Tab-separated table of N, CA and C in Angstrom:
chain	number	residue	atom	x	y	z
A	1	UNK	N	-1.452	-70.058	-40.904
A	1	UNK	CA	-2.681	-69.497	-40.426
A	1	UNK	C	-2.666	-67.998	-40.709
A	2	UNK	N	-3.636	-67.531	-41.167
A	2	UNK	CA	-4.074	-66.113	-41.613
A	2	UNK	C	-4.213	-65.301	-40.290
A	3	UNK	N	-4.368	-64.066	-40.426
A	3	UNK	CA	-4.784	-63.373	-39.091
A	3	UNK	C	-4.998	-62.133	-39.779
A	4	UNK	N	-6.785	-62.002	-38.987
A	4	UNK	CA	-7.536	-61.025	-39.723
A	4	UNK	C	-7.847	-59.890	-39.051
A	5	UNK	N	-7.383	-58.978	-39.656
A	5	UNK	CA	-7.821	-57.063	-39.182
A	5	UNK	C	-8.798	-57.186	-38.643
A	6	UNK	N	-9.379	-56.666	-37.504
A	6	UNK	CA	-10.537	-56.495	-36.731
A	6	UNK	C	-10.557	-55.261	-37.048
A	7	UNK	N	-12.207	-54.590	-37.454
A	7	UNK	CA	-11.781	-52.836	-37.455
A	7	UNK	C	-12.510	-52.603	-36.187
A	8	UNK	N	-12.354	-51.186	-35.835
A	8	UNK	CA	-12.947	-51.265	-34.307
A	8	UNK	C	-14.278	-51.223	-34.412
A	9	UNK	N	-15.287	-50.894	-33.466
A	9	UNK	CA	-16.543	-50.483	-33.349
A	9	UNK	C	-16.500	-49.037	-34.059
A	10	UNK	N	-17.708	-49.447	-34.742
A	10	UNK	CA	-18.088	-47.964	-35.564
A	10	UNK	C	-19.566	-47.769	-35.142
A	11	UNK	N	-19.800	-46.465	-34.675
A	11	UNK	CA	-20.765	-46.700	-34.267
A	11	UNK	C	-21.873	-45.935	-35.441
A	12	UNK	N	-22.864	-47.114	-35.764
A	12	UNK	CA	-23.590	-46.587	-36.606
A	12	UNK	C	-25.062	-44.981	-36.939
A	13	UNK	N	-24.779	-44.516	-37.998
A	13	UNK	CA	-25.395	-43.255	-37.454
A	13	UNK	C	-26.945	-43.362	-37.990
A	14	UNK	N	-27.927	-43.349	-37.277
A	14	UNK	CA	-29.848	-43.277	-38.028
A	14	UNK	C	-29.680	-42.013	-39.002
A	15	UNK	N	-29.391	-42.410	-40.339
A	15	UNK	CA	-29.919	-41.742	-41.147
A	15	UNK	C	-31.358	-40.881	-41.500
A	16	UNK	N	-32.182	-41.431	-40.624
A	16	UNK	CA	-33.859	-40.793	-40.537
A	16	UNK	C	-33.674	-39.639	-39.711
A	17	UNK	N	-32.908	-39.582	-38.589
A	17	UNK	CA	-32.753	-38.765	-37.743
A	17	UNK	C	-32.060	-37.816	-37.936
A	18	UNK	N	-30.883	-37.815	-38.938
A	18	UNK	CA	-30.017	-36.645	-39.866
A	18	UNK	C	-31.216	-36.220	-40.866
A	19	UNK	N	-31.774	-37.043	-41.530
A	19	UNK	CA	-32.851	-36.230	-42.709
A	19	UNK	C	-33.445	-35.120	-42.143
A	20	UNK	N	-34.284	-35.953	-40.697
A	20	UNK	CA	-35.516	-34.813	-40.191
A	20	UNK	C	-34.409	-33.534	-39.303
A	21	UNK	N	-33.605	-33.709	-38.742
A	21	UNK	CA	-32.972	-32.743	-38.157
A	21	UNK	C	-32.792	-31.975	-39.279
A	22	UNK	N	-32.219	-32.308	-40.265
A	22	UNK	CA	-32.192	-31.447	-41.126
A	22	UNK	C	-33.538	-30.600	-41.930
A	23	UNK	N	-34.220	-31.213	-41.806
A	23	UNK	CA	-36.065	-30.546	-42.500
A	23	UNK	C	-36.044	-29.816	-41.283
A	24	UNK	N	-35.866	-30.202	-40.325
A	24	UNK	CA	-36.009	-28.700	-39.080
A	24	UNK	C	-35.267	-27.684	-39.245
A	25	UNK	N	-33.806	-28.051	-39.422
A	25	UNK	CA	-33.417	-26.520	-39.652
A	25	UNK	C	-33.843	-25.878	-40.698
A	26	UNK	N	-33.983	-26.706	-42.202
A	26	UNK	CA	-34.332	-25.746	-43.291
A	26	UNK	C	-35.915	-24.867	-42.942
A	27	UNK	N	-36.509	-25.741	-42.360
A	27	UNK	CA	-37.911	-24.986	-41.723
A	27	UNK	C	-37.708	-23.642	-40.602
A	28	UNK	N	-36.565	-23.930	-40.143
A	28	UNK	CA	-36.533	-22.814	-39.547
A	28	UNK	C	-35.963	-21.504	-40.067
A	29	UNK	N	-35.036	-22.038	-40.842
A	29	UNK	CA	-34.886	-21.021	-41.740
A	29	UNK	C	-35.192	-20.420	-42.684
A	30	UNK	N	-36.397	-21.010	-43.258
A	30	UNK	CA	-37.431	-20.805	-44.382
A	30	UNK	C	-38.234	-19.757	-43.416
A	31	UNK	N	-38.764	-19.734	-42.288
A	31	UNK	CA	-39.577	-18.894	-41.508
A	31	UNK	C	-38.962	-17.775	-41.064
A	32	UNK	N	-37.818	-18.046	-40.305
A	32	UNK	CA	-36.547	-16.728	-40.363
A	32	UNK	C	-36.827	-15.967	-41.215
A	33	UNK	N	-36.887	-16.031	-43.012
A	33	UNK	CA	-36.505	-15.223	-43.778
A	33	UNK	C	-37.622	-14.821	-44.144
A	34	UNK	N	-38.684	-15.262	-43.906
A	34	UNK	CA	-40.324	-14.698	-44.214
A	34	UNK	C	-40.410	-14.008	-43.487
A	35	UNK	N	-39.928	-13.973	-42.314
A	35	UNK	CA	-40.615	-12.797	-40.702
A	35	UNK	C	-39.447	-11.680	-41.321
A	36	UNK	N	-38.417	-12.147	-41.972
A	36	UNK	CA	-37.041	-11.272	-41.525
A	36	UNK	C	-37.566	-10.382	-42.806
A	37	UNK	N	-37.587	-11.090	-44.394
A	37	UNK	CA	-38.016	-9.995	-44.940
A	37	UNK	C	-39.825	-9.455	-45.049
A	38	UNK	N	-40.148	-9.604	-44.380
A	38	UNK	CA	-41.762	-9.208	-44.154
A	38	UNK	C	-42.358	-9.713	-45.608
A	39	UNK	N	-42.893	-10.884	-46.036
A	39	UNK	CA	-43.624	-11.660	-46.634
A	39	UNK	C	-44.660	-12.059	-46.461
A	40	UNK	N	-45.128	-11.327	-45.302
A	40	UNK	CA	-46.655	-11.536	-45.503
A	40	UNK	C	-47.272	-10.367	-45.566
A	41	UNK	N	-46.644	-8.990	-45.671
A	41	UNK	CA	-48.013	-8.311	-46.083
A	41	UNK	C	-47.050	-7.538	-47.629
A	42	UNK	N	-48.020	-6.713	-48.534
A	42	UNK	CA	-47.534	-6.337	-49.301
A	42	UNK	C	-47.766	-5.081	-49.288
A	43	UNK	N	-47.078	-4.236	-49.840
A	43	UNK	CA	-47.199	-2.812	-50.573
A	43	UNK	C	-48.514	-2.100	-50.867
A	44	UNK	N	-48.818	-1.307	-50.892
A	44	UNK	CA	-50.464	-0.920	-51.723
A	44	UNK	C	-49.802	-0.518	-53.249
A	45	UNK	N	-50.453	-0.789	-54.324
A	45	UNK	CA	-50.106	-1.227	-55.315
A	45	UNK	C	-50.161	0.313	-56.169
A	46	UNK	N	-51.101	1.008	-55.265
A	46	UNK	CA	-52.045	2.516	-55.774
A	46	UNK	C	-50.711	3.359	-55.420
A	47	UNK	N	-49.865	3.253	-54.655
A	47	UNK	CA	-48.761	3.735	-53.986
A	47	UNK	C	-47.401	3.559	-54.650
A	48	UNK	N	-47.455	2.929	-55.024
A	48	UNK	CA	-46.098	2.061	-56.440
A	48	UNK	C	-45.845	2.706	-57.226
A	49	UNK	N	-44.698	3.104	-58.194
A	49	UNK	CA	-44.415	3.514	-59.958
A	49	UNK	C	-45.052	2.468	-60.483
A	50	UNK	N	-45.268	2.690	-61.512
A	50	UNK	CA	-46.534	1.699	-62.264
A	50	UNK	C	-45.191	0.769	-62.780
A	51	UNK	N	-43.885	0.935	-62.983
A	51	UNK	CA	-43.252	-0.204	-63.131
A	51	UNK	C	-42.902	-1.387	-62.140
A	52	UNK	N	-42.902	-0.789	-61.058
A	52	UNK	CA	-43.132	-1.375	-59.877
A	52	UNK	C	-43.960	-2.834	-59.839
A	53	UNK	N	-45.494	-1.824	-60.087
A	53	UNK	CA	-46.358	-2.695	-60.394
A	53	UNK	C	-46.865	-4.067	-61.122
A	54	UNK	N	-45.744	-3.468	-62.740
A	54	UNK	CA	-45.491	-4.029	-63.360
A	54	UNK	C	-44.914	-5.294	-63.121
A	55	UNK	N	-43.308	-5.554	-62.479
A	55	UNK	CA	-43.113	-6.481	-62.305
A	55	UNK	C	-43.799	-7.607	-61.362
């Protein structure tokens, strides 16, 4: 008679729930770095080296 390895309980992990946790943090850190480096307003352009501008 054979006698077979039992492995223990594994407890399984929701992969949907690692994806979106994860889209939350990258969202939060996508917004972090917009507030952090000021991305929403810009420069006055009249105020710039015209290479400035340029790029």
């Amino acid at each position: 008679m054979q006698s077979q390895t039992v492995e223990p309980f594994r407890h399984a992990r929701v992969d949907v729930a690692d994806v979106l946790r994860g889209l939350a943090v990258l969202g939060i850190i996508l917004l972090h770095s917009i507030e952090h480096f000021n991305y929403y307003s810009f420069p006055d352009p009249a105020t710039q080296p015209a290479f400035l501008n340029f790029i």
